[in-house]
Each structure stands twice: as structure tokens, then as C-alpha cells.
Amino acid sequence: MIQRIQSVFLLVVVLCGCCLLLFPFVSYEGYPPLFLRNPVDITPIGNYLSMLTALLCLFIYKNRKLQIKLCYVIMFLNACLFLTILFLTNQLYEHDFEKKIFLFSAYLPLLAIIAAFIASRYIKKDEELVRSADRIR
């Protein structure tokens, strides 16, 4: 159901993705900060997929097993995004500077992973509740 607590956590995943698009994630000394907006790069594609999967997961509340699987997909996509931001930033954006500063939005995929994990836990609890109610009948 859309009014459940797992919906709040799935919305947190979407908001983390939106904030990652709006705010810069890394700053180099003497150069303007980098944003994750360019759709031809590989890094924003993971962010877009993560946000779309979270929205899809939010609205298929009748199929809880698929919802749980999609939460795991969201966690995987955000883990790949987080590792790409932290380790492959220099190679993707062709900056060979050693002095880089990761801003707060670089850690938003980590928050999205935690929110997707908590959402999957609450979805599992709902599934167990429905199964126990079916056994009583």
C-alpha cells in the first residue's frame, strides 16, 4: 500500500537520486564542481535506473515478492553508482588531479542503499503478516 512506511523509504531513494542530480558530487581544486547531469555519461544512467526502479517498486504494492526483488536491484544499482563515484571519477571525467573533495551528495547513494534495505525489511514483514492471516482462515 502506498501509505505504508516502506513507501517513505522508497521515496527517500528517489529523493537521494534527485539530489544527486541537482547538487555537485566532487570538487577539484581550482576547477568548477562536477554534476551528475550529463545523460550520455555512464554514471547518471545508474542513477536514473535506480530512481525509476524505486518509483516502480512504490506503485506495485500488490506484488510484494517482486517489490522485494526490486529493492535488491535498487541496492545493487546504488552500490555500483557509489563505487563508480568514489573510485572511477578521475577516469570518467578525465581529471588527473590528486586534490579532489567529495561533497555530501557523493554519499547519497549510500543513504539510498540503506533506505532500500529498510524498505525491503518492511515489505517482508507485510508479506509475513499476510501469510499468517491466510493461515488463520
CSV table of C-alpha atoms in Angstrom, one decimal, residues 4 13 19 33-34 43 46 57 59 67-68 72 85 97 102 105 112 115 126 130-131 135:
chain,number,residue,atom,x,y,z
A,4,ARG,CA,2.9,2.2,4.3
A,13,VAL,CA,15.6,6.6,-2.5
A,19,CYS,CA,19.5,15.5,-5.0
A,33,PRO,CA,32.5,21.2,-9.2
A,34,LEU,CA,31.1,18.2,-11.2
A,43,THR,CA,27.3,7.3,-14.2
A,46,GLY,CA,22.6,4.1,-12.9
A,57,CYS,CA,8.6,-0.5,-6.7
A,59,PHE,CA,3.5,1.5,-7.2
A,67,GLN,CA,8.8,-5.5,-4.7
A,68,ILE,CA,11.4,-7.2,-2.5
A,72,TYR,CA,17.6,-5.6,-4.1
A,85,ILE,CA,31.6,7.9,-7.9
A,97,PHE,CA,44.3,15.9,-10.1
A,102,PHE,CA,33.9,14.6,-2.3
A,105,SER,CA,25.9,14.4,-2.5
A,112,ALA,CA,19.7,5.2,-0.8
A,115,ALA,CA,16.7,3.2,2.7
A,126,ASP,CA,4.0,-7.2,5.5
A,130,VAL,CA,-0.4,-11.6,5.1
A,131,ARG,CA,0.8,-15.2,5.2
A,135,ARG,CA,-3.2,-19.4,7.7
